[in-house]
Amino acid sequence: MSSKNLFGGPRTLLIVAAVVIVIALVAAAATLIVRAVLGPPEGENKFEIEGYSVVQVDPQVSDLALATR
């Protein structure tokens, strides 16, 4: 197999690239249309855990803790 026809030639590569771009554009348009019709997603956030709070530690304290180990 020659390197010229490794991927089916330049015409085939162009067709594949065009199809991928068209599919991406159709998916983006469909997403925008659905968001416009239905609005933003609602409901509770799946990533928030009830009763859980984030504790921020001073960077100097954590560096000190690592240095003393």
CSV table of N, CA and C in Angstrom, one decimal:
chain,number,residue,atom,x,y,z
A,1,MET,N,0.9,-1.2,0.0
A,1,MET,CA,0.0,0.0,0.0
A,1,MET,C,0.9,1.2,0.0
A,2,SER,N,0.7,2.1,-0.9
A,2,SER,CA,1.5,3.3,-1.0
A,2,SER,C,1.0,4.4,0.0
A,3,SER,N,1.9,5.3,0.4
A,3,SER,CA,1.5,6.3,1.3
A,3,SER,C,0.5,7.3,0.8
A,4,LYS,N,0.4,7.3,-0.5
A,4,LYS,CA,-0.6,8.2,-1.2
A,4,LYS,C,-2.0,7.8,-0.9
A,5,ASN,N,-2.2,6.5,-0.8
A,5,ASN,CA,-3.6,5.9,-0.6
A,5,ASN,C,-3.7,5.4,0.8
A,6,LEU,N,-2.9,5.8,1.8
A,6,LEU,CA,-2.9,5.3,3.1
A,6,LEU,C,-4.3,5.4,3.8
A,7,PHE,N,-4.9,6.6,3.6
A,7,PHE,CA,-6.2,6.9,4.2
A,7,PHE,C,-7.3,7.0,3.1
A,8,GLY,N,-7.1,6.4,1.9
A,8,GLY,CA,-8.0,6.5,0.9
A,8,GLY,C,-7.9,7.6,-0.1
A,9,GLY,N,-6.9,8.4,0.1
A,9,GLY,CA,-6.6,9.6,-0.8
A,9,GLY,C,-7.2,10.8,-0.2
A,10,PRO,N,-6.8,12.0,-0.8
A,10,PRO,CA,-7.2,13.3,-0.3
A,10,PRO,C,-8.7,13.5,-0.4
A,11,ARG,N,-9.3,12.9,-1.5
A,11,ARG,CA,-10.8,13.1,-1.6
A,11,ARG,C,-11.6,12.5,-0.5
A,12,THR,N,-11.2,11.3,-0.2
A,12,THR,CA,-11.9,10.5,0.9
A,12,THR,C,-11.7,11.3,2.2
A,13,LEU,N,-10.5,11.7,2.5
A,13,LEU,CA,-10.2,12.5,3.7
A,13,LEU,C,-11.1,13.7,3.8
A,14,LEU,N,-11.2,14.4,2.7
A,14,LEU,CA,-12.1,15.6,2.6
A,14,LEU,C,-13.5,15.3,2.9
A,15,ILE,N,-14.0,14.2,2.3
A,15,ILE,CA,-15.4,13.8,2.6
A,15,ILE,C,-15.6,13.4,4.0
A,16,VAL,N,-14.7,12.7,4.6
A,16,VAL,CA,-14.8,12.3,6.0
A,16,VAL,C,-14.8,13.5,6.9
A,17,ALA,N,-13.9,14.5,6.6
A,17,ALA,CA,-13.8,15.7,7.4
A,17,ALA,C,-15.1,16.5,7.3
A,18,ALA,N,-15.6,16.6,6.1
A,18,ALA,CA,-16.8,17.4,5.9
A,18,ALA,C,-18.0,16.7,6.6
A,19,VAL,N,-18.1,15.4,6.6
A,19,VAL,CA,-19.2,14.7,7.3
A,19,VAL,C,-19.1,14.9,8.8
A,20,VAL,N,-17.9,14.9,9.4
A,20,VAL,CA,-17.7,15.1,10.8
A,20,VAL,C,-18.1,16.5,11.2
A,21,ILE,N,-17.7,17.5,10.4
A,21,ILE,CA,-18.0,18.9,10.6
A,21,ILE,C,-19.5,19.1,10.6
A,22,VAL,N,-20.2,18.5,9.6
A,22,VAL,CA,-21.6,18.6,9.5
A,22,VAL,C,-22.3,18.0,10.7
A,23,ILE,N,-21.9,16.9,11.1
A,23,ILE,CA,-22.5,16.2,12.2
A,23,ILE,C,-22.3,17.1,13.5
A,24,ALA,N,-21.1,17.6,13.7
A,24,ALA,CA,-20.9,18.5,14.8
A,24,ALA,C,-21.8,19.7,14.8
A,25,LEU,N,-22.0,20.3,13.6
A,25,LEU,CA,-22.8,21.5,13.5
A,25,LEU,C,-24.3,21.2,13.8
A,26,VAL,N,-24.7,20.0,13.3
A,26,VAL,CA,-26.1,19.6,13.5
A,26,VAL,C,-26.4,19.3,15.0
A,27,ALA,N,-25.4,18.7,15.6
A,27,ALA,CA,-25.5,18.4,17.1
A,27,ALA,C,-25.6,19.7,17.9
A,28,ALA,N,-24.7,20.7,17.5
A,28,ALA,CA,-24.7,22.0,18.2
A,28,ALA,C,-26.0,22.7,18.0
A,29,ALA,N,-26.5,22.7,16.8
A,29,ALA,CA,-27.8,23.4,16.5
A,29,ALA,C,-28.9,22.7,17.3
A,30,ALA,N,-29.0,21.4,17.3
A,30,ALA,CA,-30.0,20.6,18.0
A,30,ALA,C,-29.9,21.0,19.5
A,31,THR,N,-28.7,21.1,20.1
A,31,THR,CA,-28.6,21.4,21.5
A,31,THR,C,-29.1,22.8,21.7
A,32,LEU,N,-28.8,23.8,20.9
A,32,LEU,CA,-29.3,25.1,21.1
A,32,LEU,C,-30.8,25.2,20.9
A,33,ILE,N,-31.4,24.5,20.0
A,33,ILE,CA,-32.8,24.5,19.8
A,33,ILE,C,-33.5,23.9,21.0
A,34,VAL,N,-33.0,22.8,21.5
A,34,VAL,CA,-33.7,22.1,22.7
A,34,VAL,C,-33.5,23.0,23.9
A,35,ARG,N,-32.4,23.6,24.1
A,35,ARG,CA,-32.2,24.6,25.2
A,35,ARG,C,-33.2,25.8,25.1
A,36,ALA,N,-33.4,26.2,23.9
A,36,ALA,CA,-34.3,27.4,23.7
A,36,ALA,C,-35.7,27.0,23.9
A,37,VAL,N,-36.1,25.8,23.6
A,37,VAL,CA,-37.5,25.3,23.8
A,37,VAL,C,-37.8,25.0,25.2
A,38,LEU,N,-36.9,24.2,25.8
A,38,LEU,CA,-37.1,23.6,27.1
A,38,LEU,C,-36.6,24.5,28.2
A,39,GLY,N,-35.7,25.4,27.9
A,39,GLY,CA,-35.0,26.2,28.9
A,39,GLY,C,-33.9,25.5,29.6
A,40,PRO,N,-33.3,26.2,30.5
A,40,PRO,CA,-32.1,25.5,31.2
A,40,PRO,C,-32.6,24.3,32.0
A,41,PRO,N,-31.7,23.4,32.3
A,41,PRO,CA,-32.0,22.3,33.1
A,41,PRO,C,-32.4,22.7,34.5
A,42,GLU,N,-33.4,22.1,35.1
A,42,GLU,CA,-33.8,22.5,36.5
A,42,GLU,C,-33.7,21.3,37.4
A,43,GLY,N,-33.9,21.5,38.6
A,43,GLY,CA,-33.8,20.5,39.6
A,43,GLY,C,-32.6,20.6,40.5
A,44,GLU,N,-32.5,19.7,41.4
A,44,GLU,CA,-31.4,19.8,42.3
A,44,GLU,C,-30.1,19.4,41.7
A,45,ASN,N,-29.0,20.0,42.1
A,45,ASN,CA,-27.7,19.7,41.6
A,45,ASN,C,-27.2,18.4,42.1
A,46,LYS,N,-26.9,17.5,41.2
A,46,LYS,CA,-26.5,16.1,41.5
A,46,LYS,C,-25.1,16.1,42.2
A,47,PHE,N,-24.4,17.2,42.0
A,47,PHE,CA,-23.0,17.2,42.5
A,47,PHE,C,-22.9,17.8,43.9
A,48,GLU,N,-24.0,18.3,44.4
A,48,GLU,CA,-23.9,18.9,45.8
A,48,GLU,C,-24.4,17.8,46.8
A,49,ILE,N,-23.6,17.7,47.8
A,49,ILE,CA,-23.9,16.7,48.9
A,49,ILE,C,-24.4,17.4,50.1
A,50,GLU,N,-25.6,17.0,50.6
A,50,GLU,CA,-26.2,17.7,51.7
A,50,GLU,C,-25.3,17.4,53.0
A,51,GLY,N,-25.1,18.4,53.7
A,51,GLY,CA,-24.4,18.3,55.0
A,51,GLY,C,-22.9,18.3,54.8
A,52,TYR,N,-22.4,18.6,53.6
A,52,TYR,CA,-21.0,18.5,53.3
A,52,TYR,C,-20.5,20.0,53.0
A,53,SER,N,-19.5,20.4,53.7
A,53,SER,CA,-18.9,21.7,53.4
A,53,SER,C,-17.5,21.6,53.1
A,54,VAL,N,-17.0,22.5,52.3
A,54,VAL,CA,-15.6,22.5,51.9
A,54,VAL,C,-14.9,23.3,52.9
A,55,VAL,N,-13.8,22.7,53.4
A,55,VAL,CA,-12.9,23.4,54.4
A,55,VAL,C,-11.7,23.9,53.6
A,56,GLN,N,-11.4,25.2,53.6
A,56,GLN,CA,-10.2,25.7,53.0
A,56,GLN,C,-9.1,25.8,54.0
A,57,VAL,N,-8.0,25.3,53.7
A,57,VAL,CA,-6.8,25.3,54.6
A,57,VAL,C,-5.9,26.3,54.1
A,58,ASP,N,-5.3,27.1,55.0
A,58,ASP,CA,-4.3,28.1,54.6
A,58,ASP,C,-3.1,27.3,53.9
A,59,PRO,N,-2.6,27.7,52.8
A,59,PRO,CA,-1.6,27.0,52.1
A,59,PRO,C,-0.3,26.8,52.9
A,60,GLN,N,0.0,27.8,53.8
A,60,GLN,CA,1.2,27.7,54.6
A,60,GLN,C,1.1,26.6,55.6
A,61,VAL,N,-0.2,26.4,56.1
A,61,VAL,CA,-0.4,25.4,57.1
A,61,VAL,C,-0.2,24.0,56.5
A,62,SER,N,-0.7,23.8,55.3
A,62,SER,CA,-0.6,22.5,54.6
A,62,SER,C,0.9,22.2,54.2
A,63,ASP,N,1.6,23.3,53.8
A,63,ASP,CA,3.0,23.1,53.5
A,63,ASP,C,3.8,22.7,54.8
A,64,LEU,N,3.4,23.3,55.9
A,64,LEU,CA,4.1,23.0,57.1
A,64,LEU,C,3.8,21.6,57.6
A,65,ALA,N,2.6,21.1,57.4
A,65,ALA,CA,2.2,19.8,57.7
A,65,ALA,C,3.0,18.8,56.9
A,66,LEU,N,3.2,19.1,55.6
A,66,LEU,CA,3.9,18.2,54.7
A,66,LEU,C,5.4,18.2,55.1
A,67,ALA,N,5.9,19.3,55.5
A,67,ALA,CA,7.3,19.4,55.8
A,67,ALA,C,7.7,18.7,57.1
A,68,THR,N,6.7,18.5,58.0
A,68,THR,CA,7.0,17.9,59.3
A,68,THR,C,6.9,16.4,59.3
A,69,ARG,N,6.4,15.8,58.2
A,69,ARG,CA,6.2,14.4,58.1
A,69,ARG,C,7.5,13.7,57.8
